PDB file of C-alpha atoms in Angstrom:
ATOM      1  CA  MET A 162     -24.430  32.403 -22.739  1.00  0.00           C
ATOM      2  CA  THR A 163     -21.687  29.826 -22.953  1.00  0.00           C
ATOM      3  CA  ASP A 164     -20.651  27.844 -26.033  1.00  0.00           C
ATOM      4  CA  PRO A 165     -23.720  26.844 -28.102  1.00  0.00           C
ATOM      5  CA  THR A 166     -25.144  23.354 -27.741  1.00  0.00           C
ATOM      6  CA  ILE A 167     -22.881  21.993 -25.031  1.00  0.00           C
ATOM      7  CA  ALA A 168     -25.025  18.876 -25.026  1.00  0.00           C
ATOM      8  CA  ARG A 169     -28.521  17.610 -25.789  1.00  0.00           C
ATOM      9  CA  ILE A 170     -30.745  17.101 -22.745  1.00  0.00           C
ATOM     10  CA  ALA A 171     -34.099  15.331 -22.341  1.00  0.00           C
ATOM     11  CA  LEU A 172     -36.177  16.807 -19.512  1.00  0.00           C
ATOM     12  CA  VAL A 173     -39.044  14.535 -18.423  1.00  0.00           C
ATOM     13  CA  ASP A 174     -41.357  16.179 -15.877  1.00  0.00           C
ATOM     14  CA  ASP A 175     -45.121  16.620 -15.579  1.00  0.00           C
ATOM     15  CA  ASP A 176     -44.831  19.989 -13.804  1.00  0.00           C
ATOM     16  CA  ASP A 177     -45.391  22.467 -16.653  1.00  0.00           C
ATOM     17  CA  LEU A 178     -43.994  25.499 -14.828  1.00  0.00           C
ATOM     18  CA  PHE A 179     -40.889  23.711 -13.575  1.00  0.00           C
ATOM     19  CA  ARG A 180     -40.270  22.110 -16.960  1.00  0.00           C
ATOM     20  CA  GLU A 181     -40.540  25.424 -18.783  1.00  0.00           C
ATOM     21  CA  SER A 182     -38.381  27.297 -16.277  1.00  0.00           C
ATOM     22  CA  LEU A 183     -35.600  24.726 -16.173  1.00  0.00           C
ATOM     23  CA  SER A 184     -35.546  24.248 -19.944  1.00  0.00           C
ATOM     24  CA  LEU A 185     -35.143  28.006 -20.420  1.00  0.00           C
ATOM     25  CA  ASN A 186     -32.349  28.154 -17.849  1.00  0.00           C
ATOM     26  CA  LEU A 187     -30.531  25.229 -19.438  1.00  0.00           C
ATOM     27  CA  GLY A 188     -30.989  26.813 -22.853  1.00  0.00           C
ATOM     28  CA  ASP A 189     -29.352  29.991 -21.559  1.00  0.00           C
ATOM     29  CA  GLU A 190     -26.394  27.866 -20.485  1.00  0.00           C
ATOM     30  CA  GLY A 191     -25.973  26.520 -24.003  1.00  0.00           C
ATOM     31  CA  TYR A 192     -27.815  23.201 -23.756  1.00  0.00           C
ATOM     32  CA  GLU A 193     -30.309  21.939 -26.311  1.00  0.00           C
ATOM     33  CA  VAL A 194     -33.331  20.770 -24.329  1.00  0.00           C
ATOM     34  CA  ILE A 195     -36.100  18.419 -25.455  1.00  0.00           C
ATOM     35  CA  THR A 196     -39.020  18.319 -23.028  1.00  0.00           C
ATOM     36  CA  PHE A 197     -41.596  15.622 -22.259  1.00  0.00           C
ATOM     37  CA  ASP A 198     -44.539  15.965 -19.884  1.00  0.00           C
ATOM     38  CA  ARG A 199     -44.774  12.219 -19.190  1.00  0.00           C
ATOM     39  CA  GLY A 200     -42.668   9.100 -19.387  1.00  0.00           C
ATOM     40  CA  GLU A 201     -44.511   7.474 -22.297  1.00  0.00           C
ATOM     41  CA  PRO A 202     -43.614  10.061 -24.985  1.00  0.00           C
ATOM     42  CA  ALA A 203     -40.017  10.047 -23.757  1.00  0.00           C
ATOM     43  CA  LEU A 204     -39.839   6.275 -24.242  1.00  0.00           C
ATOM     44  CA  ASP A 205     -41.440   6.671 -27.684  1.00  0.00           C
ATOM     45  CA  PHE A 206     -38.754   9.219 -28.559  1.00  0.00           C
ATOM     46  CA  PHE A 207     -36.008   6.728 -27.778  1.00  0.00           C
ATOM     47  CA  ALA A 208     -37.868   3.871 -29.491  1.00  0.00           C
ATOM     48  CA  GLU A 209     -37.962   5.937 -32.683  1.00  0.00           C
ATOM     49  CA  GLY A 210     -34.199   6.382 -32.605  1.00  0.00           C
ATOM     50  CA  GLY A 211     -33.950   9.653 -30.719  1.00  0.00           C
ATOM     51  CA  SER A 212     -30.833  10.290 -28.650  1.00  0.00           C
ATOM     52  CA  VAL A 213     -29.613  12.733 -26.014  1.00  0.00           C
ATOM     53  CA  ASP A 214     -26.555  13.063 -23.805  1.00  0.00           C
ATOM     54  CA  ILE A 215     -28.376  13.169 -20.440  1.00  0.00           C
ATOM     55  CA  VAL A 216     -31.918  12.515 -19.237  1.00  0.00           C
ATOM     56  CA  LEU A 217     -33.266  14.627 -16.366  1.00  0.00           C
ATOM     57  CA  LEU A 218     -36.083  12.529 -14.943  1.00  0.00           C
ATOM     58  CA  ASP A 219     -38.818  13.338 -12.440  1.00  0.00           C
ATOM     59  CA  TRP A 220     -39.957  10.559 -10.110  1.00  0.00           C
ATOM     60  CA  ARG A 221     -43.665  11.197  -9.555  1.00  0.00           C
ATOM     61  CA  MET A 222     -45.511  11.354 -12.854  1.00  0.00           C
ATOM     62  CA  PRO A 223     -48.977  10.121 -13.893  1.00  0.00           C
ATOM     63  CA  LYS A 224     -49.347   6.534 -15.167  1.00  0.00           C
ATOM     64  CA  LEU A 225     -45.612   5.816 -15.392  1.00  0.00           C
ATOM     65  CA  ASP A 226     -43.289   6.799 -12.534  1.00  0.00           C
ATOM     66  CA  GLY A 227     -39.763   7.917 -13.271  1.00  0.00           C
ATOM     67  CA  ILE A 228     -38.279   4.735 -11.831  1.00  0.00           C
ATOM     68  CA  ASP A 229     -40.436   2.706 -14.257  1.00  0.00           C
ATOM     69  CA  VAL A 230     -39.262   4.879 -17.136  1.00  0.00           C
ATOM     70  CA  LEU A 231     -35.660   4.221 -16.120  1.00  0.00           C
ATOM     71  CA  ARG A 232     -36.234   0.481 -15.856  1.00  0.00           C
ATOM     72  CA  GLN A 233     -37.826   0.366 -19.289  1.00  0.00           C
ATOM     73  CA  MET A 234     -34.959   2.362 -20.749  1.00  0.00           C
ATOM     74  CA  ARG A 235     -32.399  -0.044 -19.361  1.00  0.00           C
ATOM     75  CA  ALA A 236     -34.476  -3.096 -20.369  1.00  0.00           C
ATOM     76  CA  ARG A 237     -34.483  -1.760 -23.932  1.00  0.00           C
ATOM     77  CA  GLY A 238     -30.726  -1.271 -23.897  1.00  0.00           C
ATOM     78  CA  ILE A 239     -30.885   2.533 -23.660  1.00  0.00           C
ATOM     79  CA  ALA A 240     -27.781   3.414 -21.649  1.00  0.00           C
ATOM     80  CA  THR A 241     -28.147   7.213 -21.672  1.00  0.00           C
ATOM     81  CA  PRO A 242     -27.017   8.717 -18.322  1.00  0.00           C
ATOM     82  CA  VAL A 243     -29.980   9.574 -16.082  1.00  0.00           C
ATOM     83  CA  ILE A 244     -30.162  12.129 -13.281  1.00  0.00           C
ATOM     84  CA  PHE A 245     -33.266  11.972 -11.115  1.00  0.00           C
ATOM     85  CA  LEU A 246     -34.525  15.486 -10.418  1.00  0.00           C
ATOM     86  CA  THR A 247     -37.213  15.243  -7.766  1.00  0.00           C
ATOM     87  CA  VAL A 248     -38.735  16.644  -4.578  1.00  0.00           C
ATOM     88  CA  LEU A 249     -38.321  13.238  -2.925  1.00  0.00           C
ATOM     89  CA  SER A 250     -35.414  13.369  -0.502  1.00  0.00           C
ATOM     90  CA  ASP A 251     -35.657  10.114   1.454  1.00  0.00           C
ATOM     91  CA  GLN A 252     -32.652   7.853   1.075  1.00  0.00           C
ATOM     92  CA  ILE A 253     -34.866   4.946  -0.029  1.00  0.00           C
ATOM     93  CA  TYR A 254     -35.670   6.782  -3.278  1.00  0.00           C
ATOM     94  CA  GLU A 255     -32.029   7.612  -3.934  1.00  0.00           C
ATOM     95  CA  GLU A 256     -31.026   3.993  -3.354  1.00  0.00           C
ATOM     96  CA  ALA A 257     -33.777   2.741  -5.670  1.00  0.00           C
ATOM     97  CA  ALA A 258     -32.715   5.193  -8.381  1.00  0.00           C
ATOM     98  CA  LEU A 259     -29.073   4.151  -8.203  1.00  0.00           C
ATOM     99  CA  ALA A 260     -29.979   0.468  -8.096  1.00  0.00           C
ATOM    100  CA  GLY A 261     -32.090   1.022 -11.202  1.00  0.00           C
ATOM    101  CA  GLY A 262     -29.150   2.440 -13.113  1.00  0.00           C
ATOM    102  CA  ALA A 263     -29.325   6.214 -12.546  1.00  0.00           C
ATOM    103  CA  LEU A 264     -26.027   8.058 -12.210  1.00  0.00           C
ATOM    104  CA  ASP A 265     -27.202  10.745  -9.812  1.00  0.00           C
ATOM    105  CA  PHE A 266     -30.092  11.967  -7.681  1.00  0.00           C
ATOM    106  CA  VAL A 267     -30.635  15.705  -7.179  1.00  0.00           C
ATOM    107  CA  GLU A 268     -33.385  17.374  -5.168  1.00  0.00           C
ATOM    108  CA  LYS A 269     -35.320  20.065  -7.010  1.00  0.00           C
ATOM    109  CA  SER A 270     -34.652  22.483  -4.171  1.00  0.00           C
ATOM    110  CA  ARG A 271     -30.954  22.572  -5.068  1.00  0.00           C
ATOM    111  CA  SER A 272     -29.642  25.546  -7.019  1.00  0.00           C
ATOM    112  CA  LEU A 273     -29.194  25.481 -10.784  1.00  0.00           C
ATOM    113  CA  SER A 274     -25.421  25.715 -10.329  1.00  0.00           C
ATOM    114  CA  ILE A 275     -25.398  22.373  -8.482  1.00  0.00           C
ATOM    115  CA  LEU A 276     -27.335  20.657 -11.267  1.00  0.00           C
ATOM    116  CA  LEU A 277     -25.049  22.181 -13.890  1.00  0.00           C
ATOM    117  CA  LYS A 278     -22.007  20.883 -12.041  1.00  0.00           C
ATOM    118  CA  ARG A 279     -23.453  17.359 -11.836  1.00  0.00           C
ATOM    119  CA  MET A 280     -24.258  17.438 -15.542  1.00  0.00           C
ATOM    120  CA  ARG A 281     -20.771  18.667 -16.354  1.00  0.00           C
ATOM    121  CA  LEU A 282     -19.207  15.852 -14.349  1.00  0.00           C
ATOM    122  CA  ILE A 283     -21.177  13.323 -16.377  1.00  0.00           C
ATOM    123  CA  LEU A 284     -20.419  14.994 -19.695  1.00  0.00           C
ATOM    124  CA  ASP A 285     -16.728  15.297 -18.878  1.00  0.00           C
ATOM    125  CA  GLY A 286     -16.748  11.609 -18.002  1.00  0.00           C
ATOM    126  CA  ILE A 287     -18.373  10.714 -21.318  1.00  0.00           C
ATOM    127  CA  LYS A 288     -15.869  12.801 -23.272  1.00  0.00           C
ATOM    128  CA  GLY A 289     -13.002  11.427 -21.215  1.00  0.00           C
ATOM    129  CA  ASP A 290     -14.136   7.860 -21.872  1.00  0.00           C
ATOM    130  CA  ALA A 291     -14.436   8.562 -25.604  1.00  0.00           C
ATOM    131  CA  THR A 292     -10.938  10.017 -25.737  1.00  0.00           C
ATOM    132  CA  LYS A 293      -9.576   7.178 -23.662  1.00  0.00           C
ATOM    133  CA  GLY A 294     -11.284   4.651 -25.921  1.00  0.00           C
ATOM    134  CA  ALA A 295      -9.583   6.151 -28.944  1.00  0.00           C
ATOM    135  CA  ASP A 296      -6.231   6.065 -27.161  1.00  0.00           C
ATOM    136  CA  ASP A 297      -6.813   2.459 -26.124  1.00  0.00           C
ATOM    137  CA  ALA A 298      -7.609   1.521 -29.705  1.00  0.00           C
ATOM    138  CA  GLU A 299      -4.287   2.958 -30.805  1.00  0.00           C
ATOM    139  CA  THR A 300      -2.258   1.395 -28.024  1.00  0.00           C
ATOM    140  CA  GLY A 301      -4.145  -1.894 -27.696  1.00  0.00           C
ATOM    141  CA  GLY A 302      -5.199  -1.078 -24.113  1.00  0.00           C
ATOM    142  CA  THR A 303      -8.687  -1.835 -22.818  1.00  0.00           C
ATOM    143  CA  SER A 304      -8.609  -0.732 -19.171  1.00  0.00           C
ATOM    144  CA  THR A 305     -11.639   1.268 -18.054  1.00  0.00           C
ATOM    145  CA  SER A 306     -11.369   0.529 -14.356  1.00  0.00           C
ATOM    146  CA  HIS A 307      -9.253   1.434 -11.362  1.00  0.00           C
ATOM    147  CA  ARG A 308      -8.401  -1.300  -8.870  1.00  0.00           C
ATOM    148  CA  LEU A 309      -6.880  -0.985  -5.423  1.00  0.00           C
ATOM    149  CA  GLY A 310      -7.018  -4.005  -3.154  1.00  0.00           C
ATOM    150  CA  GLU A 311     -10.662  -5.046  -2.818  1.00  0.00           C
ATOM    151  CA  LEU A 312     -11.873  -1.835  -4.475  1.00  0.00           C
ATOM    152  CA  GLU A 313     -12.865  -1.642  -8.129  1.00  0.00           C
ATOM    153  CA  LEU A 314     -14.006   1.592  -9.754  1.00  0.00           C
ATOM    154  CA  ARG A 315     -15.493   1.241 -13.217  1.00  0.00           C
ATOM    155  CA  LEU A 316     -14.680   4.541 -14.835  1.00  0.00           C
ATOM    156  CA  ASP A 317     -16.869   4.058 -17.886  1.00  0.00           C
ATOM    157  CA  ASN A 318     -20.113   4.099 -15.906  1.00  0.00           C
ATOM    158  CA  SER A 319     -19.060   5.466 -12.479  1.00  0.00           C
ATOM    159  CA  ARG A 320     -19.793   2.237 -10.612  1.00  0.00           C
ATOM    160  CA  ALA A 321     -17.984   1.132  -7.456  1.00  0.00           C
ATOM    161  CA  PHE A 322     -17.469  -2.423  -6.200  1.00  0.00           C
ATOM    162  CA  TRP A 323     -16.008  -3.738  -2.962  1.00  0.00           C
ATOM    163  CA  LYS A 324     -15.059  -7.406  -2.791  1.00  0.00           C
ATOM    164  CA  GLY A 325     -17.082  -7.891  -5.947  1.00  0.00           C
ATOM    165  CA  LYS A 326     -20.245  -6.356  -4.481  1.00  0.00           C
ATOM    166  CA  ARG A 327     -21.805  -3.203  -5.910  1.00  0.00           C
ATOM    167  CA  ILE A 328     -21.695  -0.082  -3.727  1.00  0.00           C
ATOM    168  CA  ASP A 329     -24.568   2.264  -4.603  1.00  0.00           C
ATOM    169  CA  LEU A 330     -22.712   5.577  -4.647  1.00  0.00           C
ATOM    170  CA  THR A 331     -24.002   8.794  -6.119  1.00  0.00           C
ATOM    171  CA  LEU A 332     -21.778  10.352  -8.775  1.00  0.00           C
ATOM    172  CA  THR A 333     -20.438  12.825  -6.203  1.00  0.00           C
ATOM    173  CA  GLU A 334     -19.647  10.042  -3.726  1.00  0.00           C
ATOM    174  CA  PHE A 335     -18.004   8.039  -6.510  1.00  0.00           C
ATOM    175  CA  ASN A 336     -15.751  10.986  -7.342  1.00  0.00           C
ATOM    176  CA  ILE A 337     -14.749  11.400  -3.698  1.00  0.00           C
ATOM    177  CA  VAL A 338     -13.787   7.723  -3.484  1.00  0.00           C
ATOM    178  CA  LYS A 339     -11.942   8.027  -6.796  1.00  0.00           C
ATOM    179  CA  LEU A 340     -10.029  11.074  -5.550  1.00  0.00           C
ATOM    180  CA  MET A 341      -8.809   9.303  -2.430  1.00  0.00           C
ATOM    181  CA  SER A 342      -8.223   5.837  -3.872  1.00  0.00           C
ATOM    182  CA  THR A 343      -6.148   7.090  -6.788  1.00  0.00           C
ATOM    183  CA  ARG A 344      -3.854   8.704  -4.215  1.00  0.00           C
ATOM    184  CA  PRO A 345      -3.571   5.866  -1.658  1.00  0.00           C
ATOM    185  CA  GLU A 346      -1.854   6.640   1.633  1.00  0.00           C
ATOM    186  CA  GLU A 347      -1.815  10.327   0.649  1.00  0.00           C
ATOM    187  CA  ASP A 348      -3.657  12.826   2.825  1.00  0.00           C
ATOM    188  CA  VAL A 349      -6.520  14.657   1.132  1.00  0.00           C
ATOM    189  CA  SER A 350      -7.706  17.834   2.825  1.00  0.00           C
ATOM    190  CA  TYR A 351     -11.257  18.728   3.797  1.00  0.00           C
ATOM    191  CA  ARG A 352     -11.063  21.701   1.455  1.00  0.00           C
ATOM    192  CA  GLU A 353      -9.960  19.625  -1.532  1.00  0.00           C
ATOM    193  CA  ILE A 354     -12.869  17.232  -1.066  1.00  0.00           C
ATOM    194  CA  TYR A 355     -15.288  20.130  -0.623  1.00  0.00           C
ATOM    195  CA  ASP A 356     -13.982  21.831  -3.767  1.00  0.00           C
ATOM    196  CA  LEU A 357     -14.474  18.592  -5.692  1.00  0.00           C
ATOM    197  CA  VAL A 358     -18.133  18.598  -4.681  1.00  0.00           C
ATOM    198  CA  HIS A 359     -19.029  22.271  -4.987  1.00  0.00           C
ATOM    199  CA  GLY A 360     -16.311  23.810  -7.120  1.00  0.00           C
ATOM    200  CA  LYS A 361     -13.440  26.016  -6.017  1.00  0.00           C
ATOM    201  CA  GLY A 362     -14.334  29.230  -4.260  1.00  0.00           C
ATOM    202  CA  PHE A 363     -17.757  28.081  -3.057  1.00  0.00           C
ATOM    203  CA  VAL A 364     -18.791  29.848   0.157  1.00  0.00           C
ATOM    204  CA  ALA A 365     -18.650  27.149   2.793  1.00  0.00           C
ATOM    205  CA  GLY A 366     -20.800  27.211   5.906  1.00  0.00           C
ATOM    206  CA  TYR A 367     -20.070  29.387   8.913  1.00  0.00           C
ATOM    207  CA  GLY A 368     -16.556  30.534   9.752  1.00  0.00           C
ATOM    208  CA  PRO A 369     -13.239  29.555   8.149  1.00  0.00           C
ATOM    209  CA  SER A 370     -13.833  25.842   8.708  1.00  0.00           C
ATOM    210  CA  GLY A 371     -17.565  25.680   8.072  1.00  0.00           C
ATOM    211  CA  TYR A 372     -17.110  23.251   5.208  1.00  0.00           C
ATOM    212  CA  ARG A 373     -15.715  20.487   7.422  1.00  0.00           C
ATOM    213  CA  ALA A 374     -19.094  19.322   8.751  1.00  0.00           C
ATOM    214  CA  ASN A 375     -20.305  19.015   5.181  1.00  0.00           C
ATOM    215  CA  VAL A 376     -17.326  16.854   4.196  1.00  0.00           C
ATOM    216  CA  ARG A 377     -17.656  14.716   7.335  1.00  0.00           C
ATOM    217  CA  ALA A 378     -21.283  14.027   6.454  1.00  0.00           C
ATOM    218  CA  PHE A 379     -20.233  12.894   2.980  1.00  0.00           C
ATOM    219  CA  ILE A 380     -17.577  10.592   4.408  1.00  0.00           C
ATOM    220  CA  LYS A 381     -20.014   9.208   6.960  1.00  0.00           C
ATOM    221  CA  ARG A 382     -22.486   8.317   4.221  1.00  0.00           C
ATOM    222  CA  ILE A 383     -19.808   6.738   2.016  1.00  0.00           C
ATOM    223  CA  ARG A 384     -18.520   4.636   4.925  1.00  0.00           C
ATOM    224  CA  GLN A 385     -22.037   3.487   5.723  1.00  0.00           C
ATOM    225  CA  LYS A 386     -22.564   2.331   2.154  1.00  0.00           C
ATOM    226  CA  PHE A 387     -19.326   0.327   2.122  1.00  0.00           C
ATOM    227  CA  ARG A 388     -20.103  -1.134   5.544  1.00  0.00           C
ATOM    228  CA  SER A 389     -23.528  -2.214   4.340  1.00  0.00           C
ATOM    229  CA  VAL A 390     -21.744  -4.868   2.264  1.00  0.00           C
ATOM    230  CA  ASP A 391     -18.689  -5.317   4.515  1.00  0.00           C
ATOM    231  CA  ALA A 392     -19.001  -4.477   8.211  1.00  0.00           C
ATOM    232  CA  THR A 393     -15.195  -4.549   8.578  1.00  0.00           C
ATOM    233  CA  PHE A 394     -14.568  -1.842   5.968  1.00  0.00           C
ATOM    234  CA  ALA A 395     -12.047   0.657   7.340  1.00  0.00           C
ATOM    235  CA  CYS A 396     -10.065   2.044   4.405  1.00  0.00           C
ATOM    236  CA  ILE A 397     -11.210   5.655   4.763  1.00  0.00           C
ATOM    237  CA  GLU A 398      -8.943   6.917   7.523  1.00  0.00           C
ATOM    238  CA  ASN A 399      -9.002  10.247   9.372  1.00  0.00           C
ATOM    239  CA  TYR A 400      -6.117  12.683   9.383  1.00  0.00           C
ATOM    240  CA  PRO A 401      -7.121  14.742  12.471  1.00  0.00           C
ATOM    241  CA  GLY A 402      -7.285  18.450  11.739  1.00  0.00           C
ATOM    242  CA  PHE A 403      -6.629  17.999   8.028  1.00  0.00           C
ATOM    243  CA  GLY A 404      -8.864  15.546   6.202  1.00  0.00           C
ATOM    244  CA  TYR A 405      -8.860  11.906   5.109  1.00  0.00           C
ATOM    245  CA  ARG A 406      -6.829   9.294   3.294  1.00  0.00           C
ATOM    246  CA  TRP A 407      -7.500   5.961   1.593  1.00  0.00           C
ATOM    247  CA  GLY A 408      -5.448   3.596   3.716  1.00  0.00           C
ATOM    248  CA  LYS A 409      -5.051  -0.104   4.309  1.00  0.00           C
ATOM    249  CA  GLY A 410      -7.913  -0.340   6.777  1.00  0.00           C
ATOM    250  CA  GLU A 411      -5.712  -0.971   9.795  1.00  0.00           C
ATOM    251  CA  ASN A 412      -6.999   1.882  11.958  1.00  0.00           C
ATOM    252  CA  ALA A 413     -10.678   1.084  12.322  1.00  0.00           C
ATOM    253  CA  ALA A 414     -10.800   2.046  16.010  1.00  0.00           C
ATOM    254  CA  ASN A 415     -10.265   5.718  15.241  1.00  0.00           C
ATOM    255  CA  GLN A 416     -12.668   5.975  12.327  1.00  0.00           C
ATOM    256  CA  GLY A 417     -15.743   8.080  12.844  1.00  0.00           C
ATOM    257  CA  ARG A 418     -13.955  10.692  14.972  1.00  0.00           C
ATOM    258  CA  ASP A 419     -12.799  14.076  13.784  1.00  0.00           C
ATOM    259  CA  GLU A 420      -9.963  16.161  15.198  1.00  0.00           C
ATOM    260  CA  ASP A 421     -12.201  17.498  17.961  1.00  0.00           C
ATOM    261  CA  GLY A 422     -13.154  14.030  19.111  1.00  0.00           C
ATOM    262  CA  ILE A 423     -16.704  14.389  17.786  1.00  0.00           C
ATOM    263  CA  GLY A 424     -18.091  11.114  16.561  1.00  0.00           C
ATOM    264  CA  GLU A 425     -19.003  11.433  12.889  1.00  0.00           C
ATOM    265  CA  ASP A 426     -21.651   8.795  13.354  1.00  0.00           C
ATOM    266  CA  MET A 427     -23.386  11.319  15.636  1.00  0.00           C
ATOM    267  CA  LEU A 428     -23.696  13.843  12.829  1.00  0.00           C
ATOM    268  CA  ILE A 429     -27.191  14.474  11.601  1.00  0.00           C
ATOM    269  CA  ASP A 430     -27.699  13.142   8.087  1.00  0.00           C
ATOM    270  CA  GLY A 431     -29.167  16.459   7.074  1.00  0.00           C
ATOM    271  CA  ALA A 432     -25.789  18.123   7.635  1.00  0.00           C
ATOM    272  CA  ALA A 433     -24.775  17.003   4.177  1.00  0.00           C
ATOM    273  CA  ALA A 434     -25.447  19.577   1.512  1.00  0.00           C
ATOM    274  CA  ASP A 435     -25.601  16.931  -1.172  1.00  0.00           C
TER     275      ASP A 435
END
């Protein structure tokens, strides 16, 4: 077991077996877990002044769906980070969750280690923001965003904007954009992006370069989301045989092609492991 009580987690899921299993696993990892079998008692918990660090929220539940629980939380001013944990994998559900204010969307079929990593990213962000806030108070600074050209990343809530329009990125996608945009014009390797997503040393696909298809699928999805609000978006540039860079968007003709000349837009969406 790791350090006791890393954080307090609310698990909202009507599947008794899944809820019990996951709560035990999270407890073994050092988390304090409060469980709810429906959305209504979870909302009552918050209404009575209860608080947690993260909410793990199922989508399909009787009477009140997870997305309705999230909307009511936000309408009541409850800003606790929410990760949807669901069997629903269609992009429409992910987009609705992010639009509703969730920070991430994880399929239940994913391994526990993936969920733990996503939770850690959120918790590290919360702690980092708290530390930064204290530093800002001492220095008089108030910046909680990163800006580069038309891009704005709001670091306090992991939100991305392009030309003032919200880009609905998952937390993982946000961190990839952050990695590249905070090192503009610098080449970032496939492996570095993959390690950001899965952690260093993760076994990656087939062969020595098996991870590249996974990274390409991530980049494809991120580009699509930016292009949904700006068809001319071209700032994510290829470095053939190596990786990507956040550039000035002057090389749009070569985007979507890897070092082997394979069009990324031809990749199957399911190639992404996230």
